[in-house]
Short mmCIF file of C-alpha atoms in Angstrom, two decimals:
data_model
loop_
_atom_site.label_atom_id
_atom_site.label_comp_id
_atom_site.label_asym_id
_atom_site.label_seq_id
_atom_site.Cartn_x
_atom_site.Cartn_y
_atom_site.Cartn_z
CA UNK X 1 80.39 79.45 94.02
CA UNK X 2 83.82 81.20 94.06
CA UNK X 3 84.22 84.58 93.45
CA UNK X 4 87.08 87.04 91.66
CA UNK X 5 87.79 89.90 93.31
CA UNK X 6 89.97 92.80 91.63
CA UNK X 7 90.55 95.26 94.46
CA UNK X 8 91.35 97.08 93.00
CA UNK X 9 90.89 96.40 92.24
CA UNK X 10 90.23 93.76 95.72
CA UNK X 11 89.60 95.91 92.98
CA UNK X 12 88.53 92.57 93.29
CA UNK X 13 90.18 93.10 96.84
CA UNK X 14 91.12 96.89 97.76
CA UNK X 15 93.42 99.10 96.21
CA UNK X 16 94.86 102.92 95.22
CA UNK X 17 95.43 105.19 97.31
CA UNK X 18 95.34 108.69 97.97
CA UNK X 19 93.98 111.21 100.31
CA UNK X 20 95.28 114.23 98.14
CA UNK X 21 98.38 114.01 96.13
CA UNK X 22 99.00 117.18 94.02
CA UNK X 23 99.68 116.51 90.31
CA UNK X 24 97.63 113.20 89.90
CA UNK X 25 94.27 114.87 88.03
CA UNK X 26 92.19 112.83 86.50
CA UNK X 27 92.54 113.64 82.44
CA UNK X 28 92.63 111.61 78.87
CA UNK X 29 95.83 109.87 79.11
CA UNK X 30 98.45 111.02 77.46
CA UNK X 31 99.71 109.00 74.52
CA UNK X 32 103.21 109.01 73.62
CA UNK X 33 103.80 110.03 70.33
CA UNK X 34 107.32 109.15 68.67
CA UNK X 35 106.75 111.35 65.30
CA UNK X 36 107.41 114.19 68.25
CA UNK X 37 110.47 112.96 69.33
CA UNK X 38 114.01 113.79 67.89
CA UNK X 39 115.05 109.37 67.49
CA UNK X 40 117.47 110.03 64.99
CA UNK X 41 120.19 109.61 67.77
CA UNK X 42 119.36 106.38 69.01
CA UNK X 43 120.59 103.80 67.13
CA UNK X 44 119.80 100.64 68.92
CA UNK X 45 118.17 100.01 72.67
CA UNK X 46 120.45 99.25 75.33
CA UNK X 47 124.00 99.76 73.74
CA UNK X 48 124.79 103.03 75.30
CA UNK X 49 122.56 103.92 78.02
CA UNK X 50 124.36 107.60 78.12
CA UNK X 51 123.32 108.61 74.69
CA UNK X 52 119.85 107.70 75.49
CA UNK X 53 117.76 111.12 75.43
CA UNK X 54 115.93 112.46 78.89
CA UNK X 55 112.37 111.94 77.57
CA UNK X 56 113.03 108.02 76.66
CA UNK X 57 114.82 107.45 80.16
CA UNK X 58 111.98 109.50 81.69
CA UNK X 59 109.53 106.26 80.73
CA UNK X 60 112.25 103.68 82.48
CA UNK X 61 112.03 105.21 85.95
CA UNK X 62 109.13 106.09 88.61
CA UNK X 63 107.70 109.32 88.20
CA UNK X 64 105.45 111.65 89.97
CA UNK X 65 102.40 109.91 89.82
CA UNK X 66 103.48 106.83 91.38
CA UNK X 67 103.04 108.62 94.68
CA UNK X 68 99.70 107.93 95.18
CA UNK X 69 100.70 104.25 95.43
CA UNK X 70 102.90 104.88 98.18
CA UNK X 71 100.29 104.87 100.55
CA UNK X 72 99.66 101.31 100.02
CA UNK X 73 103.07 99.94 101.58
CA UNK X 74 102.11 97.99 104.65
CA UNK X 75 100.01 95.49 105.90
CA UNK X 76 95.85 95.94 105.65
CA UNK X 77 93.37 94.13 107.00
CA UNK X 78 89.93 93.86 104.94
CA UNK X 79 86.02 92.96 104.84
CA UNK X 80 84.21 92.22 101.76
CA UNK X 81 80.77 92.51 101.70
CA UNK X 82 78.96 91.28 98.14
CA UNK X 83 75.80 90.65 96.03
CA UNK X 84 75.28 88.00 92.93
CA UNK X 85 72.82 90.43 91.56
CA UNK X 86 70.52 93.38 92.40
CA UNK X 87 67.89 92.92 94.75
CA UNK X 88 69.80 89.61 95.86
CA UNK X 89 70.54 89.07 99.83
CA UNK X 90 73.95 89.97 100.86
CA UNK X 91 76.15 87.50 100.73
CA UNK X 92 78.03 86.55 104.20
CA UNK X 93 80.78 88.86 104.40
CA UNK X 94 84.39 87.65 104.10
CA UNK X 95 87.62 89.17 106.03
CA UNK X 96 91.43 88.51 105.17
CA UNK X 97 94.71 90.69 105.66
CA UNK X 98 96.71 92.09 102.86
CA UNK X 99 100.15 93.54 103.05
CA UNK X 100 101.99 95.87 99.92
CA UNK X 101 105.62 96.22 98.75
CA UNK X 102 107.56 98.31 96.10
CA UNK X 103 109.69 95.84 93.90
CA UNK X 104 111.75 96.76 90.60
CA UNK X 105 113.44 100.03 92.32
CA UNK X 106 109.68 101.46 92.86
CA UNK X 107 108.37 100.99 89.61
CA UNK X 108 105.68 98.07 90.14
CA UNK X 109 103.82 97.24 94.08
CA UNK X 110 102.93 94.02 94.69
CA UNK X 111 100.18 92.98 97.28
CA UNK X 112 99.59 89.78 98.39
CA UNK X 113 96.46 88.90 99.76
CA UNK X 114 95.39 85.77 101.98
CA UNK X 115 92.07 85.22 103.89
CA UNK X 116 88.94 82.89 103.35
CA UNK X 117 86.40 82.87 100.83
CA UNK X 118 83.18 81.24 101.25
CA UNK X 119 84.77 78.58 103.49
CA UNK X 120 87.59 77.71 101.62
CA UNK X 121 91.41 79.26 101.81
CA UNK X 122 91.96 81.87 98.89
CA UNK X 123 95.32 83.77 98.07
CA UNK X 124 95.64 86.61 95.69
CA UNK X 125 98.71 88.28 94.04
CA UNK X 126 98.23 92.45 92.89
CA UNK X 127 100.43 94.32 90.90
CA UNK X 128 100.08 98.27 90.62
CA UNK X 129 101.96 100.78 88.45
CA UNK X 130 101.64 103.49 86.44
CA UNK X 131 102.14 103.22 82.51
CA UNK X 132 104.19 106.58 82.21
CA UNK X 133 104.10 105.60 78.08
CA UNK X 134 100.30 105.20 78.19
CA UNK X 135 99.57 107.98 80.96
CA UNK X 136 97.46 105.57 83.26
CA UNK X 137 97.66 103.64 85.93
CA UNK X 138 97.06 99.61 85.78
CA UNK X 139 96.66 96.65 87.76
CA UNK X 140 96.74 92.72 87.29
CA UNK X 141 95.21 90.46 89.24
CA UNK X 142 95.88 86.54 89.70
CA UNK X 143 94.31 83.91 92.58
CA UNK X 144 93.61 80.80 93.16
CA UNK X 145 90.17 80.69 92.10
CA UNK X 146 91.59 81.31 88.21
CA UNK X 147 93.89 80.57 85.85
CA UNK X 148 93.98 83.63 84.09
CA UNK X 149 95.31 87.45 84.74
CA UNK X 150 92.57 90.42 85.29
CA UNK X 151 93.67 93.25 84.04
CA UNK X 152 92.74 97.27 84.65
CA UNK X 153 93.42 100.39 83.75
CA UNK X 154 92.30 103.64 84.95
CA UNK X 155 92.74 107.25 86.18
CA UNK X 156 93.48 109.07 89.89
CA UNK X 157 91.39 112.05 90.47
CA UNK X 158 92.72 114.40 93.06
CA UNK X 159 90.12 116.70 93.68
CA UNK X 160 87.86 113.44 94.58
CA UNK X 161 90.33 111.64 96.05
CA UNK X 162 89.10 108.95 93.74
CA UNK X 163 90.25 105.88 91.55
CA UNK X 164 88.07 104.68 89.20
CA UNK X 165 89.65 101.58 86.91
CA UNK X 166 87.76 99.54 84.71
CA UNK X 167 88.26 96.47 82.83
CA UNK X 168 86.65 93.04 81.26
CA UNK X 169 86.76 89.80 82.45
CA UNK X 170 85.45 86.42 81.28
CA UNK X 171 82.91 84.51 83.49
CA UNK X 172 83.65 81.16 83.05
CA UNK X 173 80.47 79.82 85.40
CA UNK X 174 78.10 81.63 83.13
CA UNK X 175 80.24 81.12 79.84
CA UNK X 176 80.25 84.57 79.16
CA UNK X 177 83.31 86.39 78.04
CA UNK X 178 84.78 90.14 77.96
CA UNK X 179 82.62 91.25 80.43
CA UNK X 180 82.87 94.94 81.72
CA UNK X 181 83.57 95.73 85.24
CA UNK X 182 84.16 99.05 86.53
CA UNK X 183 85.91 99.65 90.78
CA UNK X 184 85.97 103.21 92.33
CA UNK X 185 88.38 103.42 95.41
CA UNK X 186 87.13 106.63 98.03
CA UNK X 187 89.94 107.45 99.96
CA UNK X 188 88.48 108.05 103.64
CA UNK X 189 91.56 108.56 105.21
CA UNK X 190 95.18 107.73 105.28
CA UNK X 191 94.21 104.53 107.42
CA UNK X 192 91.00 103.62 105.49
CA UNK X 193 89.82 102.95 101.99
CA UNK X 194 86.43 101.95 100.76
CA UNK X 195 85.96 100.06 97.55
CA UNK X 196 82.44 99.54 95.56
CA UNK X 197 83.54 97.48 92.69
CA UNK X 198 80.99 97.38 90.07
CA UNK X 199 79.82 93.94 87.62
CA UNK X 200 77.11 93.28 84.86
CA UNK X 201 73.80 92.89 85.98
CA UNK X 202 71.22 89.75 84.00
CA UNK X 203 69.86 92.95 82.20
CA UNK X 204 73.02 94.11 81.21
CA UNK X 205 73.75 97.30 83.61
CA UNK X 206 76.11 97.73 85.80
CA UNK X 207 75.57 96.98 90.04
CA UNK X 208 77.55 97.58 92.87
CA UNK X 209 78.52 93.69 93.25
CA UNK X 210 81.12 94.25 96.11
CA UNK X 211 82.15 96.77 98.90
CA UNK X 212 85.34 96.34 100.18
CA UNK X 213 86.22 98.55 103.58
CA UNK X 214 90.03 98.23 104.30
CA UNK X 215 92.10 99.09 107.38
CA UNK X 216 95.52 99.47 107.85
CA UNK X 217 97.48 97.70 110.91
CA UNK X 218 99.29 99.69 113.08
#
């Protein structure tokens, strides 16, 4: 039965970052509010990128917060170990190698992911970023086992070195959609992260369905 990972999600795989990056607390995102902006001097998008003022060119570029993600640039290798439900035995544990990029000037990372899954040959695309308009960061997710795009959102928490992003996804096997999933990254060190992503139980809670311990390559 295939699986979707998010690392992460693999947040279905592994991702974000961090062992202590000053700046990134965990709070309600921030929503951008145009009524408190002075737009009377823009008079269309793109025509004069000089007259543009600093807090609408401050959403185009990288900011602060997209340090965290710099720790992912590299290549990883990975184990996943998983359960269908609780109580369940363990399913065999899976292994693959990732390796992370900046693209767009910094502004998105891309992982791509290849390894086996349950016998068969699985490869994963991941795109991080954070939504400097929304005040979050987010993540997509495509493979081969889908054709559709996971998507997450979620918050960095300095203090506990933690990202927790959460999300729905449909289950097309079961013929369930919008179901909630939830993946909280602990940030061992600067060579090690340890995933527990998080799925809908038959009784409707949420389980740890996946932990995913990553490694970089030296």
């Amino acid at each position: 039965m295939p699986r979707a990972f998010h690392p992460i999600v693999l947040l279905g795989a592994f991702v974000l970052l961090a062992g202590g990056v000053a700046g990134c607390r965990a709070t309600t995102p921030a929503t951008f509010d145009p009524s408190a902006r002075d737009v009377s001097s823009i008079e269309a998008p793109g025509l004069d990128p000089d007259s543009r003022p600093d807090w609408y060119r401050d959403y185009m570029v990288r900011g602060p917060e997209h340090a965290v993600l710099d720790r992912f640039v590299g290549r990883w290798t990975f184990e996943i170990r998983s359960w269908l439900a609780p109580g369940m035995p363990e399913i065999p544990p899976d292994s693959g190698t990732c390796e992370y990029e900046w693209i767009m000037d910094g502004r998105f990372l891309r992982g791509r992911y290849d390894m086996t899954l349950l016998g068969e040959p699985y490869e994963a695309e991941d795109t991080l970023a954070y939504d400097r308009y929304r005040g979050e960061y987010l993540a997509t997710w495509i493979d081969t086992t889908r054709t559709s795009v996971r998507v997450a959102r979620g918050t960095y928490d300095a203090d506990r070195a933690e990202l927790t992003m959460s999300g729905t996804d449909d289950d097309p096997i079961m013929d369930r959609r919008d179901q909630p999933f939830r993946s909280v990254a602990r940030f061992v060190s600067d060579d090690e992260i340890v995933f527990e992503l998080f799925s809908r139980a038959p009784d409707g809670e949420l389980f740890v369905a996946s932990v995913v311990t990553a490694r970089r390559v030296r």
